[in-house]
PDB file of C-alpha atoms in Angstrom:
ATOM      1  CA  UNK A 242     291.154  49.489  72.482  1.00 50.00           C
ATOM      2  CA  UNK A 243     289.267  46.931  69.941  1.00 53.00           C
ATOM      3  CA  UNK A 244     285.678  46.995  71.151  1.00 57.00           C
ATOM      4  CA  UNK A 245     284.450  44.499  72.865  1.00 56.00           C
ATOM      5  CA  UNK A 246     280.458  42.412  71.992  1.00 55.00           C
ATOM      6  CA  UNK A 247     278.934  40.184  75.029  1.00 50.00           C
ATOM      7  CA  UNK A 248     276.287  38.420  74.412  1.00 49.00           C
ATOM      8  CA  UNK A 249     274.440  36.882  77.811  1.00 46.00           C
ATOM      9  CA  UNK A 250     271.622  34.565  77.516  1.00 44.00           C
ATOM     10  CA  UNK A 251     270.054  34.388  80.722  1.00 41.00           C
ATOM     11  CA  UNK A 252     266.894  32.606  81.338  1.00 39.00           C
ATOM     12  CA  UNK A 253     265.168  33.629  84.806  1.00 39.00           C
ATOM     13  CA  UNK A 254     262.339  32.415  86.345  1.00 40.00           C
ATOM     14  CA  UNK A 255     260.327  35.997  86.476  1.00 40.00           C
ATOM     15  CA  UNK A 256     256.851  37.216  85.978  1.00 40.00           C
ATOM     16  CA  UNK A 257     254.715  38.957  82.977  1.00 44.00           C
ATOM     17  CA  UNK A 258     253.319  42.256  81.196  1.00 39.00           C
ATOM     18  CA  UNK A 259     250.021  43.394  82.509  1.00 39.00           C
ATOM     19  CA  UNK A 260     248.725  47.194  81.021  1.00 39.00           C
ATOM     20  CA  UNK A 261     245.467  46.794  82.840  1.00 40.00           C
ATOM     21  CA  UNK A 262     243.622  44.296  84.759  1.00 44.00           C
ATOM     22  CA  UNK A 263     244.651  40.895  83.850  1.00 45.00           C
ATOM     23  CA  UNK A 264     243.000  37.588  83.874  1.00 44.00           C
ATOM     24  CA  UNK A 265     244.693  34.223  84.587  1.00 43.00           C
ATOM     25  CA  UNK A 266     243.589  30.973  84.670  1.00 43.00           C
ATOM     26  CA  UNK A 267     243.135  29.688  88.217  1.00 42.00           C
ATOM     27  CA  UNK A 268     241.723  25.645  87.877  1.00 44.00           C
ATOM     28  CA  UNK A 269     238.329  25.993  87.218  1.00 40.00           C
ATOM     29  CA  UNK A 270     238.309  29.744  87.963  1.00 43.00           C
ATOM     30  CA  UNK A 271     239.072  32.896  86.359  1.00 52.00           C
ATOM     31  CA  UNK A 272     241.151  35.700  88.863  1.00 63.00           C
ATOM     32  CA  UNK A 273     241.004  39.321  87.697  1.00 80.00           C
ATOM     33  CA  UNK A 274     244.409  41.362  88.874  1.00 85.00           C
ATOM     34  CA  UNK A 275     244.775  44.733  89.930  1.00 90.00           C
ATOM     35  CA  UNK A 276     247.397  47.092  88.503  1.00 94.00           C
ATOM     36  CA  UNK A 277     250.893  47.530  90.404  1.00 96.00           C
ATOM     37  CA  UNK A 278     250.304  50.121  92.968  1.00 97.00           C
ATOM     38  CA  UNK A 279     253.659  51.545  91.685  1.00 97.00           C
ATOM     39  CA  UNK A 280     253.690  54.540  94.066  1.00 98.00           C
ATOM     40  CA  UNK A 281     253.914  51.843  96.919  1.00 98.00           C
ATOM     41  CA  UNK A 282     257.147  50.642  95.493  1.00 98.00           C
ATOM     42  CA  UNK A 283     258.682  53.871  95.193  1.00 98.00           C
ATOM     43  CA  UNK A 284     257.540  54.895  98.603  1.00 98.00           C
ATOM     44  CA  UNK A 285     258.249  51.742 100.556  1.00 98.00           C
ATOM     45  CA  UNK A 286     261.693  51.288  98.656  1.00 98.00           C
ATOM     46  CA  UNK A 287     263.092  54.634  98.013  1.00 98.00           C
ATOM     47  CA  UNK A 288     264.343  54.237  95.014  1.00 97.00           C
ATOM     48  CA  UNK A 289     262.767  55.208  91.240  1.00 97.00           C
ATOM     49  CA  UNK A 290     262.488  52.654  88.509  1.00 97.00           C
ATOM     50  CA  UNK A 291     261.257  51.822  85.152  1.00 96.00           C
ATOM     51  CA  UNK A 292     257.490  51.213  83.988  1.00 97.00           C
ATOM     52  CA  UNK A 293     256.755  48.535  80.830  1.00 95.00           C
ATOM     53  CA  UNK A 294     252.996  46.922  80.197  1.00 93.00           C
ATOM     54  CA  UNK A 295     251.963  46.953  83.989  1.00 94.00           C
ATOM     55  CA  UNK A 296     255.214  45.827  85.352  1.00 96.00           C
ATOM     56  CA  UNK A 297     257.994  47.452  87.380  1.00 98.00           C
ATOM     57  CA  UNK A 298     261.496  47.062  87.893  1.00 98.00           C
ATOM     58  CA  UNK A 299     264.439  48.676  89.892  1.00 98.00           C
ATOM     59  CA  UNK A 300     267.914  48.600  89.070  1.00 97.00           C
ATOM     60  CA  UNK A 301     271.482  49.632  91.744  1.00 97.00           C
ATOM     61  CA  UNK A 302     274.153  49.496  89.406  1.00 96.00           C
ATOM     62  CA  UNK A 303     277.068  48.189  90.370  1.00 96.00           C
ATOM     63  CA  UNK A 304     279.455  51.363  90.342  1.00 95.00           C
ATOM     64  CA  UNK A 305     281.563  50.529  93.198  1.00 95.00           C
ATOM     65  CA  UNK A 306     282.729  47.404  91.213  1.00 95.00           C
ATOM     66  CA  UNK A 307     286.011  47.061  90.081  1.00 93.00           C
ATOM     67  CA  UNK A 308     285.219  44.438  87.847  1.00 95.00           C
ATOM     68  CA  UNK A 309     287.572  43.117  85.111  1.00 95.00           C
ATOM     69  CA  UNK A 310     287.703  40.357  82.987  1.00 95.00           C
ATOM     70  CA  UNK A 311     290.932  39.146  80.912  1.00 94.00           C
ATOM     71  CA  UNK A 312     291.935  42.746  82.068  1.00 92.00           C
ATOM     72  CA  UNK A 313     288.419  44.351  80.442  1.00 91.00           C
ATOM     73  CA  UNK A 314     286.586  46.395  82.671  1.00 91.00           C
ATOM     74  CA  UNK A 315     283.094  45.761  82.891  1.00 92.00           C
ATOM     75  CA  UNK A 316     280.818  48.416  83.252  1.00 92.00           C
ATOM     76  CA  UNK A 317     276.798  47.947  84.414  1.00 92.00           C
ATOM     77  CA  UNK A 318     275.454  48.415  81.608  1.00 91.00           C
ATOM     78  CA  UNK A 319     277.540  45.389  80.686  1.00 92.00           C
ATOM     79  CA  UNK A 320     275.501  42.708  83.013  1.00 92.00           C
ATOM     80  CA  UNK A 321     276.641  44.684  86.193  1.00 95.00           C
ATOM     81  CA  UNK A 322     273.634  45.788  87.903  1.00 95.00           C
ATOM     82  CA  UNK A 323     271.493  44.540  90.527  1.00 98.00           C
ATOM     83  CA  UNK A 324     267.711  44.497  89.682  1.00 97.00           C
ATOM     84  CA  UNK A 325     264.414  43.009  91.031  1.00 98.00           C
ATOM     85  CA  UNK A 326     261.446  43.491  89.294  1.00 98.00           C
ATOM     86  CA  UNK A 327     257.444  43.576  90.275  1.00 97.00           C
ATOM     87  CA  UNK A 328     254.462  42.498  88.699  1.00 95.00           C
ATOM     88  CA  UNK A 329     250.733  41.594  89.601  1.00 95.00           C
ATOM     89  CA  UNK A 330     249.462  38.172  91.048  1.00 92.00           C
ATOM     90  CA  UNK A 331     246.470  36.776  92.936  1.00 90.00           C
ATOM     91  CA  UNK A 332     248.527  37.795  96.052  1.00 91.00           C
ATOM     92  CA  UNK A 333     249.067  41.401  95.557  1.00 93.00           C
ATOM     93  CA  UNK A 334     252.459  40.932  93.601  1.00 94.00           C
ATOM     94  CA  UNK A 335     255.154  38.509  93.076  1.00 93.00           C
ATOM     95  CA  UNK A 336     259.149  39.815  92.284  1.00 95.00           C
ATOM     96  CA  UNK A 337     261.994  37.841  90.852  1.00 93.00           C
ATOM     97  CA  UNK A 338     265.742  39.810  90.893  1.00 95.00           C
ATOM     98  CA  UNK A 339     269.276  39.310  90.380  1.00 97.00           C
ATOM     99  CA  UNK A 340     271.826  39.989  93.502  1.00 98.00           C
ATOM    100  CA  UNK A 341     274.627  41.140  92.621  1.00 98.00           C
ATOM    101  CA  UNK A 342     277.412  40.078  95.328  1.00 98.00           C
ATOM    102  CA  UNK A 343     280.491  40.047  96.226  1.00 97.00           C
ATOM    103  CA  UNK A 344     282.343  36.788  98.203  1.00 96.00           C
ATOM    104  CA  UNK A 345     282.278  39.019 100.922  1.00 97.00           C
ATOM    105  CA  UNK A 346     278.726  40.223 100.432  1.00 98.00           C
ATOM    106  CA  UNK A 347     276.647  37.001  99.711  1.00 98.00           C
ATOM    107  CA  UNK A 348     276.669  34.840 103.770  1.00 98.00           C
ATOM    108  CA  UNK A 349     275.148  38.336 105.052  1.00 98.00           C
ATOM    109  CA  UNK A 350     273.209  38.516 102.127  1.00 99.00           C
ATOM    110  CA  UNK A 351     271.892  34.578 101.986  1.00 98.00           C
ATOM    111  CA  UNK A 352     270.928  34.975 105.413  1.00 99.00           C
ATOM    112  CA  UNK A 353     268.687  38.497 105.416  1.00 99.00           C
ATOM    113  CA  UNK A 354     267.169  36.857 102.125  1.00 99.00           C
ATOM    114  CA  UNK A 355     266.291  33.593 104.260  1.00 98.00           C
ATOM    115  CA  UNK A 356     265.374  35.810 107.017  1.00 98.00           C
ATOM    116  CA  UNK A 357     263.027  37.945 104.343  1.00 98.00           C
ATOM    117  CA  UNK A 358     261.164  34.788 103.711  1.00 98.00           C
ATOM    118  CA  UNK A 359     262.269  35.410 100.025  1.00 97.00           C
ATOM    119  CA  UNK A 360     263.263  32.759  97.623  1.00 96.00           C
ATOM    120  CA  UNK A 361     267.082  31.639  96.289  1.00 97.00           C
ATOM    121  CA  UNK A 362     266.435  30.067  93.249  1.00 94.00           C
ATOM    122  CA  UNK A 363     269.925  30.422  92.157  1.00 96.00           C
ATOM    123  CA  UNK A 364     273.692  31.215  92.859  1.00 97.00           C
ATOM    124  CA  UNK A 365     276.166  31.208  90.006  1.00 96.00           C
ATOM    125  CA  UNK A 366     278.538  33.058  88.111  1.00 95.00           C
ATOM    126  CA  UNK A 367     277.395  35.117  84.653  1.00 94.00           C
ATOM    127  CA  UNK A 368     281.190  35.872  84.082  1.00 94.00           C
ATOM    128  CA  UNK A 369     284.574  33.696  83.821  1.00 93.00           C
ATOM    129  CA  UNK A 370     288.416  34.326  84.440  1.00 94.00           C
ATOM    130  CA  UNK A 371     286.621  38.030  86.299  1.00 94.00           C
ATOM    131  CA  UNK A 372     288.562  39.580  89.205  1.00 93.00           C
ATOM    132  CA  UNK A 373     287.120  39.585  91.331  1.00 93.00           C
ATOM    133  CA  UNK A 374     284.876  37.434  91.507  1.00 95.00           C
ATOM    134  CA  UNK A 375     281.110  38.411  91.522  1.00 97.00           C
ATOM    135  CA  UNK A 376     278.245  36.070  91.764  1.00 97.00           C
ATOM    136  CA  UNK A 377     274.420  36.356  90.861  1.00 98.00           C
ATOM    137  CA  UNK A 378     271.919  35.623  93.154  1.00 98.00           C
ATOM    138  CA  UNK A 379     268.192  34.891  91.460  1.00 97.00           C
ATOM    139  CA  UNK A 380     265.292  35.826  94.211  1.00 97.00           C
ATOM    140  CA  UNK A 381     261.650  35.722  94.389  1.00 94.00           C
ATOM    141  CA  UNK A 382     258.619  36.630  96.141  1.00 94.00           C
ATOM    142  CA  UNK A 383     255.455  37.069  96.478  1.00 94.00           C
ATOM    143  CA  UNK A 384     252.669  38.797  98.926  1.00 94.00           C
ATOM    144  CA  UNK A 385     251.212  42.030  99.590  1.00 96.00           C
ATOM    145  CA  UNK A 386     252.600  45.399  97.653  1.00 97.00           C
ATOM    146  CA  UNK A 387     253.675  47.117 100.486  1.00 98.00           C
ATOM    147  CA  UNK A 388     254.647  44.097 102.378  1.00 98.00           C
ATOM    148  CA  UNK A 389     257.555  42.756  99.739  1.00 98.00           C
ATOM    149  CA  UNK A 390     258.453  46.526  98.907  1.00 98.00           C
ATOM    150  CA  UNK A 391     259.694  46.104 102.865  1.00 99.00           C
ATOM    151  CA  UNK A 392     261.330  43.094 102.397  1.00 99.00           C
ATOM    152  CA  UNK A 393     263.206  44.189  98.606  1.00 99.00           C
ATOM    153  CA  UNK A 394     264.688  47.099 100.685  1.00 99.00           C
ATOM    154  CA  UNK A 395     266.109  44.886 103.569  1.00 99.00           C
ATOM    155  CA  UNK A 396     268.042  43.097 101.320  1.00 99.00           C
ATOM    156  CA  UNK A 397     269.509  45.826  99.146  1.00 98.00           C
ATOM    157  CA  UNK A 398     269.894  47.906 102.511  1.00 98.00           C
ATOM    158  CA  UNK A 399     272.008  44.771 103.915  1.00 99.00           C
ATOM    159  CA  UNK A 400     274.399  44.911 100.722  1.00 98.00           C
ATOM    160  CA  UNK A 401     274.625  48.430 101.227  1.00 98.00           C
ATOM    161  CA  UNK A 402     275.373  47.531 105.495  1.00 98.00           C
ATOM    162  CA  UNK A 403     277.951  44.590 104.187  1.00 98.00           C
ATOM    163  CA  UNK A 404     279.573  47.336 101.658  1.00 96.00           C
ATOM    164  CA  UNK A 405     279.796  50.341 103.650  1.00 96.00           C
ATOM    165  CA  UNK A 406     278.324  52.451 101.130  1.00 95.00           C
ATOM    166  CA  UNK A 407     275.810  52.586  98.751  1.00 94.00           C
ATOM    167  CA  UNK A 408     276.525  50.237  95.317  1.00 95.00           C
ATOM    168  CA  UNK A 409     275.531  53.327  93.093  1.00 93.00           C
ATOM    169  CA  UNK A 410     277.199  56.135  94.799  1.00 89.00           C
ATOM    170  CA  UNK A 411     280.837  55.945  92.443  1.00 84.00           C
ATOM    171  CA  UNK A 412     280.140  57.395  89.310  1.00 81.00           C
ATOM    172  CA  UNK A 413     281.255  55.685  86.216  1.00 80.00           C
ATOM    173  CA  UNK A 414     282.481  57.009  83.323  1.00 74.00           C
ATOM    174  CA  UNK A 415     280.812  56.540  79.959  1.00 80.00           C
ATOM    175  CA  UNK A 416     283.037  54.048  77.305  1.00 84.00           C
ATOM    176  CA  UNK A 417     283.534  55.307  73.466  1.00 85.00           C
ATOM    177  CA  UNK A 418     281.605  52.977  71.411  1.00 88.00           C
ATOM    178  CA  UNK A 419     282.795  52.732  67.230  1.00 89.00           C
ATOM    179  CA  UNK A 420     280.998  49.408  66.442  1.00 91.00           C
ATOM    180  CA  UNK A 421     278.568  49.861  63.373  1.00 95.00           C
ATOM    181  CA  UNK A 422     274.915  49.171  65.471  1.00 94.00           C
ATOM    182  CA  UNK A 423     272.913  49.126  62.301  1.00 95.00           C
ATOM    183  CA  UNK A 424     275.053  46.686  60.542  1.00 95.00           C
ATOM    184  CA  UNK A 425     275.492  44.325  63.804  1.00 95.00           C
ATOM    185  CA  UNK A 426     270.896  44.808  63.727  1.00 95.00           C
ATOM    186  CA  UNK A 427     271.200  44.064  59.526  1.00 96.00           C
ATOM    187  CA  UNK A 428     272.956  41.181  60.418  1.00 95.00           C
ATOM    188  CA  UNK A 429     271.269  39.983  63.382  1.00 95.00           C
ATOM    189  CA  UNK A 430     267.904  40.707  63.040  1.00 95.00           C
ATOM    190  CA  UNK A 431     267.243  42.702  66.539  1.00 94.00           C
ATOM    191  CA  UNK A 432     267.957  46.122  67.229  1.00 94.00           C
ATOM    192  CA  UNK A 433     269.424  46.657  70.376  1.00 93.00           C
ATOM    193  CA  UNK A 434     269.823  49.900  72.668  1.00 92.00           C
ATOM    194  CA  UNK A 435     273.010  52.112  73.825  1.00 92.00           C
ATOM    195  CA  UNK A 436     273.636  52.331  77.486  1.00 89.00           C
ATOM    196  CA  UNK A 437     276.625  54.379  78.070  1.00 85.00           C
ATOM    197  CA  UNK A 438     278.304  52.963  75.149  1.00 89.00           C
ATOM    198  CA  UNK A 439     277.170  49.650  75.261  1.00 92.00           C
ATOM    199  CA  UNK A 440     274.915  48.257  72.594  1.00 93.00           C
ATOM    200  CA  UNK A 441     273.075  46.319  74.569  1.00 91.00           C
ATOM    201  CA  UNK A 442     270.616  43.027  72.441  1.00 91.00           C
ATOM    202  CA  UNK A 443     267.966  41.817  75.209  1.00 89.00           C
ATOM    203  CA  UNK A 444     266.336  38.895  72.935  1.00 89.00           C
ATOM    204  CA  UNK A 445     263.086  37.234  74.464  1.00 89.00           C
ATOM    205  CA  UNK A 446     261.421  34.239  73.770  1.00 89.00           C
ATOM    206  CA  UNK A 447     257.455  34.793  72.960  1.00 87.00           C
ATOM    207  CA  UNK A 448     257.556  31.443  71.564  1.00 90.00           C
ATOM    208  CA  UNK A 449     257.292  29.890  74.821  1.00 88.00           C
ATOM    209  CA  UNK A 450     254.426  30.112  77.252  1.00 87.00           C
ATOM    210  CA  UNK A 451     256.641  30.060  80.233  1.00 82.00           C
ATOM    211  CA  UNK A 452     254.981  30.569  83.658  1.00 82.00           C
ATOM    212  CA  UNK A 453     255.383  30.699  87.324  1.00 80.00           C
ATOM    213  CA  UNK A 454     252.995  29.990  89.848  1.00 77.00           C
ATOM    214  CA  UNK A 455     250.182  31.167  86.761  1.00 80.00           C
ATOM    215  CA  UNK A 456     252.087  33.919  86.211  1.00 78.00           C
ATOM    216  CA  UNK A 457     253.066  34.532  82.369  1.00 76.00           C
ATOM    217  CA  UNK A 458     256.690  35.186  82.398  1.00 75.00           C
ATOM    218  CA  UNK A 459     258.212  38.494  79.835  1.00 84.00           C
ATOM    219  CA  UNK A 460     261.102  39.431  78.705  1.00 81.00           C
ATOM    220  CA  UNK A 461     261.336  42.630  80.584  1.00 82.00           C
ATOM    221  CA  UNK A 462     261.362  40.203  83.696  1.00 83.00           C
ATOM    222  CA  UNK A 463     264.221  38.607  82.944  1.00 82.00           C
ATOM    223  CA  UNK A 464     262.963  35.260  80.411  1.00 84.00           C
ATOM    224  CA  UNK A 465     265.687  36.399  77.452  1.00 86.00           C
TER     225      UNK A 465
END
């Protein structure tokens, strides 16, 4: 098999990199932040993630998903993996994440998110002519650590409830990967990073300010 490049620009509304304590602009005032409490998350959610520059973010990839499109499987590390991230606000933290759901999966779904007090800022699909179909659901947030670590688990426990089983539980096998990464970085100007195969380019945008409720917005939250 011929391999296979996707390229997915996907431009969420998410949250920024703090190492420390960081200051933002609040009117006439300046707010100092405190650092994730990271141990809440873990505790509170159950689940391990990854640490970048103050900010947090958990991923459930999408192993029990059949996914194919023009007859190529998709893997996760191919855009198929749920993920919400955390980082700091003047509230105690603020999340954005990407649902990944099923037809089946997303009234349930819509309805604990609603019922979460969480945010639907979008619904669409990242993939055409895919069977089946999957859609994306953007979500966001914002309150006390411990608080929103509660309410990110009811919703990925509900997929879990809708499935039957746990999204992550399959195991998925690894793809051989033959493309040339350092000529595909020569050429492009990025170097990207192997996932199980994939070579995987996550470009960001530092030449826009973007932020969301005062909150700078990064690439590692989702603004790429």
């Amino acid at each position: 098999m011929k391999p296979v490049i996707f390229f997915s620009v996907i431009a969420l509304m998410s949250l920024n990199s703090f190492s420390q304590k960081t200051k933002v602009e609040d009117k006439n005032k300046t707010q100092t932040l405190q650092p994730l409490n990271i141990q809440t998350i873990e505790q509170t959610t159950g689940m391990k993630g990854k640490e970048q520059n103050g900010e947090y973010k958990i991923t459930v990839p999408q192993n029990d998903l059949n996914v194919e499109v023009d007859g190529f499987k998709i893997i996760p590390p191919m855009g198929l993996g749920t993920w919400v991230a955390f980082t700091p606000s003047s509230t105690g933290v603020m999340i954005m994440g990407d649902l990944i759901l099923t037809e089946t999966d997303l009234k349930p779904v819509q309805q604990e998110v609603i019922r979460q007090g969480m945010t639907i800022t979008a619904i669409h699909n990242h993939f055409v002519r895919n069977h089946p179909n999957v859609m994306y659901m953007h979500v966001g947030g914002s309150g006390n650590t411990e608080e929103i670590s509660k309410k990110v688990k009811a919703v990925l426990d509900k997929i879990t409830e809708v499935r039957r089983h746990n999204p992550s539980s399959a195991s998925v096998a690894d793809v051989t990967n033959t493309i040339d990464s350092k000529k595909l970085d020569d050429i492009l100007g990025y170097k990207g990073e192997m996932s199980k195969g994939v070579y995987k380019y996550t470009i960001g945008r530092p030449d826009i300010a973007l932020k969301e409720h005062e909150v700078s917005v990064s690439t590692f939250l989702g603004f790429n």
